[in-house]
Coordinates of C-alpha atoms in Angstrom, one line a residue:
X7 CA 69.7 78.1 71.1
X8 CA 71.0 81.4 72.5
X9 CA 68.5 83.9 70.1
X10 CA 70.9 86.4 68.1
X11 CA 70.2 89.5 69.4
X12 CA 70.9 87.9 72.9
X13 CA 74.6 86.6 71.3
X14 CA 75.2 90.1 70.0
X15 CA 74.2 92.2 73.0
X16 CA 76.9 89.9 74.7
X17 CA 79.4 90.8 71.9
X18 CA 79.0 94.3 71.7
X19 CA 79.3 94.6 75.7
X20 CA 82.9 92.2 75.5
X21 CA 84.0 94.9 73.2
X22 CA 83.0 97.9 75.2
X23 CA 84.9 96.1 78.2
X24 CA 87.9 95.2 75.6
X25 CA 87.6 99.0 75.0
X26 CA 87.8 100.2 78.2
X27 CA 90.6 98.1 79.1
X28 CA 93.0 99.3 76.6
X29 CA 92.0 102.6 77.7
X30 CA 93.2 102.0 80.9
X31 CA 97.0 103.1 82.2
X32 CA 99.2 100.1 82.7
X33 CA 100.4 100.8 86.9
X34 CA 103.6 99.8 88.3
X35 CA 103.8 100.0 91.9
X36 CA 107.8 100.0 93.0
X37 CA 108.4 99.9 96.8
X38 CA 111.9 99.5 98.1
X39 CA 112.7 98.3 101.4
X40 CA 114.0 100.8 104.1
X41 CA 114.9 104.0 102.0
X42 CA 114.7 107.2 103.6
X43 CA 115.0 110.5 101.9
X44 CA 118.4 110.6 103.0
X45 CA 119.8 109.0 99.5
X46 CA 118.4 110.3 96.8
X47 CA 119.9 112.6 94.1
X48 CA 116.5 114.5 93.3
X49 CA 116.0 114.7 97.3
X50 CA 119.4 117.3 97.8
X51 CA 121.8 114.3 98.4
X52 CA 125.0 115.5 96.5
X53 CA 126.8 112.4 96.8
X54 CA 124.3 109.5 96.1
X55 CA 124.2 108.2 92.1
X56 CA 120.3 107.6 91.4
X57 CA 120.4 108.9 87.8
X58 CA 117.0 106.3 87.5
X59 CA 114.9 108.4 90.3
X60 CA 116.2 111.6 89.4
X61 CA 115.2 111.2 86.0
X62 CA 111.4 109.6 87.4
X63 CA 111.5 113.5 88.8
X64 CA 112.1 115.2 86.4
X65 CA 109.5 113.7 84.6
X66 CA 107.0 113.5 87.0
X67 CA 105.7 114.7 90.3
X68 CA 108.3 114.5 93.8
X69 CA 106.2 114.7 96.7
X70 CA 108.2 116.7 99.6
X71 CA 106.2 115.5 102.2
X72 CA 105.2 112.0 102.0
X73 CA 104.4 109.9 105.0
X74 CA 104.2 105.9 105.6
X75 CA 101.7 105.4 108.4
X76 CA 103.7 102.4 110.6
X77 CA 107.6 102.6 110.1
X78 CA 107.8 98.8 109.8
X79 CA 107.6 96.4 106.5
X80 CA 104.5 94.8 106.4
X81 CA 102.6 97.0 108.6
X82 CA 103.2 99.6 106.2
X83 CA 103.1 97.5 103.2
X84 CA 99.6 96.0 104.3
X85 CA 98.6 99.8 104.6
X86 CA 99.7 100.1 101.0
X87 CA 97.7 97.5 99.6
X88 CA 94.3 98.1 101.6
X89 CA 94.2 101.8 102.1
X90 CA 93.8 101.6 105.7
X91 CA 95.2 101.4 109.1
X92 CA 97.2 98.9 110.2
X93 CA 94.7 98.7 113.8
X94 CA 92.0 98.7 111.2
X95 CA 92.1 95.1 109.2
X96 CA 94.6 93.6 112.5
X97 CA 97.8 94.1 110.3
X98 CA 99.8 94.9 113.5
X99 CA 103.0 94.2 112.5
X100 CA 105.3 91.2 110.9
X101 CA 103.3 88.4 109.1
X102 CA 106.6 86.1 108.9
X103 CA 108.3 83.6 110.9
X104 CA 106.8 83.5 114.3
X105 CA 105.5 86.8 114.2
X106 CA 101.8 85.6 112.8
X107 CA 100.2 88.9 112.3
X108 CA 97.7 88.3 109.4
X109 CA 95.0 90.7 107.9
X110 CA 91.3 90.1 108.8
X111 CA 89.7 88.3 106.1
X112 CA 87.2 90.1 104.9
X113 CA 88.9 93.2 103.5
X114 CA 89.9 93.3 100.2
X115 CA 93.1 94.9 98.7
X116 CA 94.1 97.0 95.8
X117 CA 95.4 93.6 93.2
X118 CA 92.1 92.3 93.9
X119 CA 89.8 96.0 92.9
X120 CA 92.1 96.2 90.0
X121 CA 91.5 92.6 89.0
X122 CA 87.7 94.0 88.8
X123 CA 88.8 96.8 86.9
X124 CA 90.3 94.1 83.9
X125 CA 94.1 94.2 84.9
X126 CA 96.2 91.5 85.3
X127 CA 98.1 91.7 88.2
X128 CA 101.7 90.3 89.1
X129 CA 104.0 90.9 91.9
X130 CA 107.9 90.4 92.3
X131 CA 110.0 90.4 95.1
X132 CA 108.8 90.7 98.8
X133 CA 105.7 90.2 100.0
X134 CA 105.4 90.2 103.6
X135 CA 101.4 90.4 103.9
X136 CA 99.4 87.7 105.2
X137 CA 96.9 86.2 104.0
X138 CA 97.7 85.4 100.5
X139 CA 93.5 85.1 99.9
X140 CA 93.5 88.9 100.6
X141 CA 97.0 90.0 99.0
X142 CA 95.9 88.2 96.0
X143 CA 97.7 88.7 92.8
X144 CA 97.0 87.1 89.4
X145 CA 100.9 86.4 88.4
X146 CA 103.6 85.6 91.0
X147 CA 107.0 86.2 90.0
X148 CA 110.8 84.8 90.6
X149 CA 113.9 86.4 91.3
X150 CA 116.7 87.5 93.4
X151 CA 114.9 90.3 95.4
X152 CA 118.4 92.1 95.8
X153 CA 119.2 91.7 92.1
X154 CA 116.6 94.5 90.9
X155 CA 117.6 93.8 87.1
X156 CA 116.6 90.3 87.3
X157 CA 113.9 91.4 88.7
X158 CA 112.7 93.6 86.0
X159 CA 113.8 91.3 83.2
X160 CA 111.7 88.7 84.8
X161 CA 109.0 91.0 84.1
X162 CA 109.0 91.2 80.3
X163 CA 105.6 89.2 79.8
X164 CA 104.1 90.8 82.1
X165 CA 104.6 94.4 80.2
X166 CA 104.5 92.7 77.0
X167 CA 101.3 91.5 77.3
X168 CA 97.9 93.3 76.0
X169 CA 95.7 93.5 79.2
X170 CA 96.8 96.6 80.9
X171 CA 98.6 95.2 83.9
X172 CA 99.6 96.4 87.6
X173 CA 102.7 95.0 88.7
X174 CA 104.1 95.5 92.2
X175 CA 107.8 95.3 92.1
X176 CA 109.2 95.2 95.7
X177 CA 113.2 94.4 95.9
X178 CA 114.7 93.3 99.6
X179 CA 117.1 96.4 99.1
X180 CA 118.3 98.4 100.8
X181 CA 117.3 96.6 103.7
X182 CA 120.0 95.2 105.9
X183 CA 121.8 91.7 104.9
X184 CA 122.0 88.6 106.6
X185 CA 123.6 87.7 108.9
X186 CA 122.6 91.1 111.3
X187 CA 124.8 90.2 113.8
X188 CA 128.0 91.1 112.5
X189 CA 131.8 89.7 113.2
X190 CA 133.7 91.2 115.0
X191 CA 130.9 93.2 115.9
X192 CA 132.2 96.5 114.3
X193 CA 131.9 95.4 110.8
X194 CA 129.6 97.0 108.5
X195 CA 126.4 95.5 107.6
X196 CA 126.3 94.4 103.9
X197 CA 123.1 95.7 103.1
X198 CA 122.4 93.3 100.7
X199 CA 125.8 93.9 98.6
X200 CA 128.1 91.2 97.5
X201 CA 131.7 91.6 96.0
X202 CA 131.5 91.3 91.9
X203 CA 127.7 92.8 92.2
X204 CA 125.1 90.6 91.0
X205 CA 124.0 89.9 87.0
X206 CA 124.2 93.0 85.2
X207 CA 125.0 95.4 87.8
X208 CA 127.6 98.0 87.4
X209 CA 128.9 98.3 90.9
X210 CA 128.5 101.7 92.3
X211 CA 130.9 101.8 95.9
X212 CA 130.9 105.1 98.1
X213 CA 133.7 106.2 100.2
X214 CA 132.7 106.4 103.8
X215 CA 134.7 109.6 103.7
X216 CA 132.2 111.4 101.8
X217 CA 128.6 110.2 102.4
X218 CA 126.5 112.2 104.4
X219 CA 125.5 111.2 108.3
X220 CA 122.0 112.6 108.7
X221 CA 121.8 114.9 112.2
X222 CA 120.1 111.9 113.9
X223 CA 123.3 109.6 113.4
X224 CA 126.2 109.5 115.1
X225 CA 129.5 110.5 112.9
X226 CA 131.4 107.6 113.9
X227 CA 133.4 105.4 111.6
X228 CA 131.1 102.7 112.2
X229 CA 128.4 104.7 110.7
X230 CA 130.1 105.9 107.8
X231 CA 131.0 102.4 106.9
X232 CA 127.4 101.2 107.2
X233 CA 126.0 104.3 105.4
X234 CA 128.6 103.3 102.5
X235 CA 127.1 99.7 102.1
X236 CA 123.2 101.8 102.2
X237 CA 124.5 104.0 99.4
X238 CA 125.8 101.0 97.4
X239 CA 122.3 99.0 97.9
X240 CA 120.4 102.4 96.9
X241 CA 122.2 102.4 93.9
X242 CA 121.9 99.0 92.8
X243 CA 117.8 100.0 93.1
X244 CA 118.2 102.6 90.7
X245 CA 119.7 100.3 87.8
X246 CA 116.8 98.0 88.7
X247 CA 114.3 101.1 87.9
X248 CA 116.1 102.0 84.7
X249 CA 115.8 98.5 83.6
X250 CA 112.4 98.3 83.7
X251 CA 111.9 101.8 82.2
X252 CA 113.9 100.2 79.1
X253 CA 111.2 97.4 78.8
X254 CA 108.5 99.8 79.0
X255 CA 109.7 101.9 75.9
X256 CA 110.8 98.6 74.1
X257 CA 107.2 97.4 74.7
X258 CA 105.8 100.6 73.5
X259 CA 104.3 101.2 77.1
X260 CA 106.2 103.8 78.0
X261 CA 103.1 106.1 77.3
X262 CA 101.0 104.6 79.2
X263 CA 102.3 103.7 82.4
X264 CA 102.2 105.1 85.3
X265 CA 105.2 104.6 87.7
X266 CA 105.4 105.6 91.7
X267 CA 108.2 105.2 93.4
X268 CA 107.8 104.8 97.7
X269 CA 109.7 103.0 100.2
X270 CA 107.7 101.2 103.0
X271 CA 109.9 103.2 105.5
X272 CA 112.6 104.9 106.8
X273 CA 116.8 103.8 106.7
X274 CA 116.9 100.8 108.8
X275 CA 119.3 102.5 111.6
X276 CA 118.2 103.7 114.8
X277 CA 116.3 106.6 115.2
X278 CA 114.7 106.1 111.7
X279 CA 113.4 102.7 111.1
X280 CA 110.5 101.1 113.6
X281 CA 110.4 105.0 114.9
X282 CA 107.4 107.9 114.4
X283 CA 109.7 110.7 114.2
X284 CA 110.5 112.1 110.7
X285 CA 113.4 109.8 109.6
X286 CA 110.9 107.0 110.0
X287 CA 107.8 107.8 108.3
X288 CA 108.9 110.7 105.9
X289 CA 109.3 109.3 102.9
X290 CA 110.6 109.7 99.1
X291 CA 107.4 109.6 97.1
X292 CA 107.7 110.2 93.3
X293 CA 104.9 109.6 90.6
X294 CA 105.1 109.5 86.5
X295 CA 101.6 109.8 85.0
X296 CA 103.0 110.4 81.4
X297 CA 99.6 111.5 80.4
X298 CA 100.0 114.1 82.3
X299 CA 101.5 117.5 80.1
X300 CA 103.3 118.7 82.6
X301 CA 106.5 117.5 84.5
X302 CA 109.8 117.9 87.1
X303 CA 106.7 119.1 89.5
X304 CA 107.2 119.2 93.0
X305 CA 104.0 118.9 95.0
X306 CA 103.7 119.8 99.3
X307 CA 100.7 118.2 99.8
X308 CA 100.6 116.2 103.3
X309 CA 99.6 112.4 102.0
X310 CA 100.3 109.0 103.3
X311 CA 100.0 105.2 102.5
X312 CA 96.8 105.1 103.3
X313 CA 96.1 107.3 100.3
X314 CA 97.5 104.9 98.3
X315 CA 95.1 102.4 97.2
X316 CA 92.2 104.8 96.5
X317 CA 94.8 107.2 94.3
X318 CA 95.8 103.9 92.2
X319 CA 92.1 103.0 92.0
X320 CA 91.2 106.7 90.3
X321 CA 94.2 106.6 88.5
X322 CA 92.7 102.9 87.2
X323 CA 89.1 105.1 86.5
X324 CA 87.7 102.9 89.0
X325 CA 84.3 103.6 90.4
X326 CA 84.5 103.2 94.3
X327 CA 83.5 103.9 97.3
X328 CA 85.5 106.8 99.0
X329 CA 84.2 105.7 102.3
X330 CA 85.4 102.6 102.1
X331 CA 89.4 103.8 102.5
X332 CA 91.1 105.4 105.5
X333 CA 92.8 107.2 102.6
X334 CA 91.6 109.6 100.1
X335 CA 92.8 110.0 96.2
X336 CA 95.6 112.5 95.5
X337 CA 95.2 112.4 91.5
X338 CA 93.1 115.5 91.3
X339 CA 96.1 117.3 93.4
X340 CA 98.8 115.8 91.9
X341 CA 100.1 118.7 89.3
X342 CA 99.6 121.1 92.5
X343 CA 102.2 122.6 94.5
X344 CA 100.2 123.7 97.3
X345 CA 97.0 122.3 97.2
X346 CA 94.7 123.8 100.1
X347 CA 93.0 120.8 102.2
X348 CA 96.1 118.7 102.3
X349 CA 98.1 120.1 105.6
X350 CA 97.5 116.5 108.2
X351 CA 98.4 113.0 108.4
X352 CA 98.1 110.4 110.8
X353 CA 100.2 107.6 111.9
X354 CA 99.7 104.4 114.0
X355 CA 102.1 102.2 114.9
X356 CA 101.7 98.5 117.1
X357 CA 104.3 96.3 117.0
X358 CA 107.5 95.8 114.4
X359 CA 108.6 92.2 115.9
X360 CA 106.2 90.1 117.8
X361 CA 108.6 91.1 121.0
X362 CA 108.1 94.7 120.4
X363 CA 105.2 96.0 121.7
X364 CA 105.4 99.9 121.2
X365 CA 101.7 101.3 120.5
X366 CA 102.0 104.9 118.6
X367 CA 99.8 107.2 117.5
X368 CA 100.7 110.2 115.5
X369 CA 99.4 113.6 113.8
X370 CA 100.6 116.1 112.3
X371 CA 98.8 119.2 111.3
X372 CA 101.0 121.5 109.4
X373 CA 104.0 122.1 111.3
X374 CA 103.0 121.0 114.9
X375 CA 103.3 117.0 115.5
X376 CA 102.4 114.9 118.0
X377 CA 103.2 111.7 119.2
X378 CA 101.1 109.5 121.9
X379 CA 103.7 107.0 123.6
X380 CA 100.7 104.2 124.6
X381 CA 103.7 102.3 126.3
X382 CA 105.2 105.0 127.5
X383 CA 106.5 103.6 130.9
X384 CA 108.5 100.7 128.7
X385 CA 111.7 101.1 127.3
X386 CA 112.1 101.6 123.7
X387 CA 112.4 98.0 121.9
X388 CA 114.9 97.5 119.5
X389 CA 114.5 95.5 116.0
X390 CA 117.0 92.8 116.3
X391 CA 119.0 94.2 112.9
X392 CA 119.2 97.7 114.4
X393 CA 120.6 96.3 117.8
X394 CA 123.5 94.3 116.7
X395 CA 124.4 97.1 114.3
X396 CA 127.7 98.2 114.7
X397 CA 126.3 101.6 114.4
X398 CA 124.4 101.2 117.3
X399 CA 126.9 98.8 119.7
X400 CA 129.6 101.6 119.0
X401 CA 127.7 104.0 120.9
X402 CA 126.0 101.3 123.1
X403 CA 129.1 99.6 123.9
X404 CA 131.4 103.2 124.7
X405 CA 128.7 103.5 126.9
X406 CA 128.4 107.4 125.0
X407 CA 125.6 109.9 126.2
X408 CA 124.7 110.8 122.7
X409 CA 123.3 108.8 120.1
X410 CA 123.8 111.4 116.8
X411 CA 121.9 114.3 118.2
X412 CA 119.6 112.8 120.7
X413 CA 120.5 111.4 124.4
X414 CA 120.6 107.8 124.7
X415 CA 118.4 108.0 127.5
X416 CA 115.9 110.0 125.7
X417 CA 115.6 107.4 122.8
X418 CA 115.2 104.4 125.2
X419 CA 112.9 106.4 127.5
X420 CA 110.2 108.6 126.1
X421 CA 107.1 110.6 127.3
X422 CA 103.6 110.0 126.8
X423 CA 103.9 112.6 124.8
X424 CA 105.8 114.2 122.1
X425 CA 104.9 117.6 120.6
X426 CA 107.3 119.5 118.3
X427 CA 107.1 122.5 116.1
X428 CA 108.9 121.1 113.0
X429 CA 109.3 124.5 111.5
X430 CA 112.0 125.6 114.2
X431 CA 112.3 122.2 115.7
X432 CA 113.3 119.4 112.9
X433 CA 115.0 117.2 114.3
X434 CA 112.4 116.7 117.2
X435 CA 114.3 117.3 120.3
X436 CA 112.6 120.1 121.8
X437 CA 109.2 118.2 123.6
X438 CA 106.6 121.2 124.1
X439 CA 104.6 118.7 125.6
X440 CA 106.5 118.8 129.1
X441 CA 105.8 122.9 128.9
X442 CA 102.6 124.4 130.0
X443 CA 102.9 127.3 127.8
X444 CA 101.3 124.8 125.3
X445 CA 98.9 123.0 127.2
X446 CA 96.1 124.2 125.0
X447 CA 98.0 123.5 121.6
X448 CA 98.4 119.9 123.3
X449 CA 94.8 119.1 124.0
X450 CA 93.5 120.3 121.0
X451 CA 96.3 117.8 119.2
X452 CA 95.4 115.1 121.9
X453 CA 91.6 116.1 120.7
X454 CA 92.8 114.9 117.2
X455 CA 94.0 111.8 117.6
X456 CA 91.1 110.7 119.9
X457 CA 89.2 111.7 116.6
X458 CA 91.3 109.7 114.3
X459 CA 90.6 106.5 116.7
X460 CA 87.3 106.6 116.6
X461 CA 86.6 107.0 112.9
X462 CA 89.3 104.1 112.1
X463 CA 88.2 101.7 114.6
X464 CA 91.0 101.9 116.3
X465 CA 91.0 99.6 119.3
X466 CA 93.7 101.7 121.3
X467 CA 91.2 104.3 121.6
X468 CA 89.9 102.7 125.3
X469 CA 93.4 103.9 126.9
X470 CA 92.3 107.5 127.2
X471 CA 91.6 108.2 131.1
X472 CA 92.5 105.0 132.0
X473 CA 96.4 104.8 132.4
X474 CA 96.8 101.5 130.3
X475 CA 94.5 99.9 133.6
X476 CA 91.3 98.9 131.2
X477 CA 92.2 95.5 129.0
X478 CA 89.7 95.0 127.2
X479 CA 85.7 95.8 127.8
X480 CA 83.8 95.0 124.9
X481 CA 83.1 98.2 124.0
X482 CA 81.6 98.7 121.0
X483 CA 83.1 101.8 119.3

């Protein structure tokens, strides 16, 4: 027999944990698939309807400067749930279909901390990380990933329930729709849309006459279709959001849960998507803490994915190592507008498909960028949705100079390296690498990605000095 003060020792610390755990903020996690800033009301776009986000705003914090660290799905969305690089834990690019990529085994992600922490975890809608012992989640959800209201009504237990939960709610939109290839081939992608809408959607349909081409696309009629069909999927998204915020206050959680809004990367066109230039990595980023007392905040701190998991973790009042994440917490900057200490990010970039090996390496430090081009003497590989879009094979097959504002040769064929001064140079154009004016401004960039390398384990770090020669030398960094 157990002796009684033994039995109430073990009562008193299930009620301390019990404690703790309703003391914790419920976490929802929402990552779209492919949304740049482009199309969002509470990002300048006059023309998008995202009443849902603008709202999340206006109530919370909009980061203006918001990075993913690998413009591709599950690259990025394996960076999301681990807190480090992709080159880091082998999540080099696609887990599905032949593509086999797969997370080493021994790191452990953010569903499994916060399963530590007391929360029950639950995820809806794509996954795209391998292996499922890693990613591991508590619940696993059903529904039509492009029917975001399904989605969130699927997730009524889940909020309803009195654990405090962290649910990861990842639609397919507004990633491109099956079939890619398109016929004839200057029909616009679907992007996920389908005529009647799906189960509680109120249709929202833009004229291609009046969205707006960012500088990078060209303003063809082509484009403008496709861009119509992104707005459409975009705003599908938003009634998915607003849904679940309607759960939330009908369960009386509203109070108490945090929501962040990201997308894994940029708009899935050329020039964005699978790229390391701004379109591609630059992201929307908006975060509700309702605890917080103040709101509509915008914040210009310099974060990225990688900051992620250990931000959630605080958030969670986790105790963890900070050494143990590539990232670093933002919660203690996240009511600040300009928070000192928060002016770099890195980004690393391997492969999107298995076919299309394209090593990257990116920093940028304030408003100077640079880009490494490990494969520079290859031509730029296309995702097989961006190729056969008719956006793209209306400039490919005119056989145009320009694609938007960039040459077509430029895109296909890049330098080793890429510097730019955002500040006078957005759109990325002007390459102050190939000008010796800035050789010292270049080696003291190059200086910082070697850095970065070594302190993530980066394998790619062994090119340096040896003109992609070495392969391999067992060196142990």
């Amino acid at each position: 027999m157990i002796p009684t003060r033994i039995l109430l020792s073990l009562l008193f610390a299930a009620l301390a944990h019990l404690a703790a755990a309703a003391d914790k903020p419920n976490i929802i996690l929402f990552v779209s698939d492919d949304h740049g800033m482009d199309a969002l009301g509470c990002y300048g776009n006059p023309v998008i309807k995202t009443p849902n986000m603008d709202r999340l705003a206006e109530e919370g914090v909009r980061f203006t400067q918001a990075y993913c660290t690998s413009a591709s799905c599950a690259a990025s969305r394996s960076v999301i749930l681990t807190g480090k690089f992709g080159h880091g834990t082998g999540s080099y690019g696609h887990t599905h279909d032949y593509h086999h990529f797969s997370t080493f085994a021994d790191q452990k992600s953010l569903p499994v901390l916060l399963e530590e922490e007391g929360y029950h975890t639950a995820r809806i809608g794509k996954y795209h990380l391998a292996p499922e012992s890693v990613y591991r989640f508590n619940t696993t959800l059903q529904a039509d990933p492009r029917s975001t209201i399904e989605m969130a009504t699927a997730c009524k237990d889940v909020i309803n329930q009195d654990k405090p939960f962290f649910l990861y709610f990842c639609p397919d939109d507004p990633h491109r729709g099956h079939p890619f290839k398109p016929d004839p081939w200057d029909a616009p992608n679907s992007f996920g849309n389908t005529p009647g809408g799906y189960p509680g959607e109120k249709v929202v349909e833009y004229d291609p006459a009046d969205v707006i081409v960012p500088p990078f696309l060209p303003d063809t009629k082509e484009c403008r279709e496709e861009m119509a069909q992104y707005y459409q999927s975009v705003s599908r998204i938003d009634q998915g959001l607003g849904k679940l915020q309607k759960l939330l206050k009908k369960a009386g959680k509203t109070d108490n849960t945090i929501i962040i809004y990201i997308s894994d990367n940029g708009i899935a066109f050329p020039g964005a998507k699978t790229t390391v230039y701004e379109p591609g990595i630059k992201l929307p980023c908006i975060v509700k803490d309702p605890r917080s007392p103040k709101q509509g905040l915008v914040n210009n701190a310099m974060i990225s994915w990688a900051d992620l998991t250990p931000t959630l973790l605080d958030f969670a009042g986790a105790d963890f190592d900070a050494d143990a994440f590539h990232g670093r917490s933002f919660k203690k900057i996240l009511n600040k507008k300009n928070p000192k200490g928060w002016n770099e990010i890195y980004a690393s970039h391997i492969f999107h498909e298995i076919t299309m090996y394209y090593p990257m390496r990116v920093v940028r430090e304030g408003n100077y960028k640079l880009i490494w081009n490990v494969a520079y003497r290859q031509p730029y590989p296309f995702a097989s949705d961006l190729w056969a879009a008719s956006t793209w094979q209306g400039i490919h097959r005119a056989e145009k100079e320009y694609f938007g504002n960039r040459k077509v040769s430029d895109y296909l064929f890049r330098a080793e390296f890429e510097l730019y001064d955002l500040s006078k140079d957005p759109n990325e154009l002007n390459n102050l690498a190939l000008d010796d004016k800035h050789a010292d401004l270049l080696t003291k960039m190059q200086d910082k990605i070697k850095a970065f390398q070594i302190e993530t384990r980066d394998p790619w770090q062994i090119i340096w000095g040896n003109e992609s020669q070495v392969q391999g030398t067992g060196v142990n960094l």
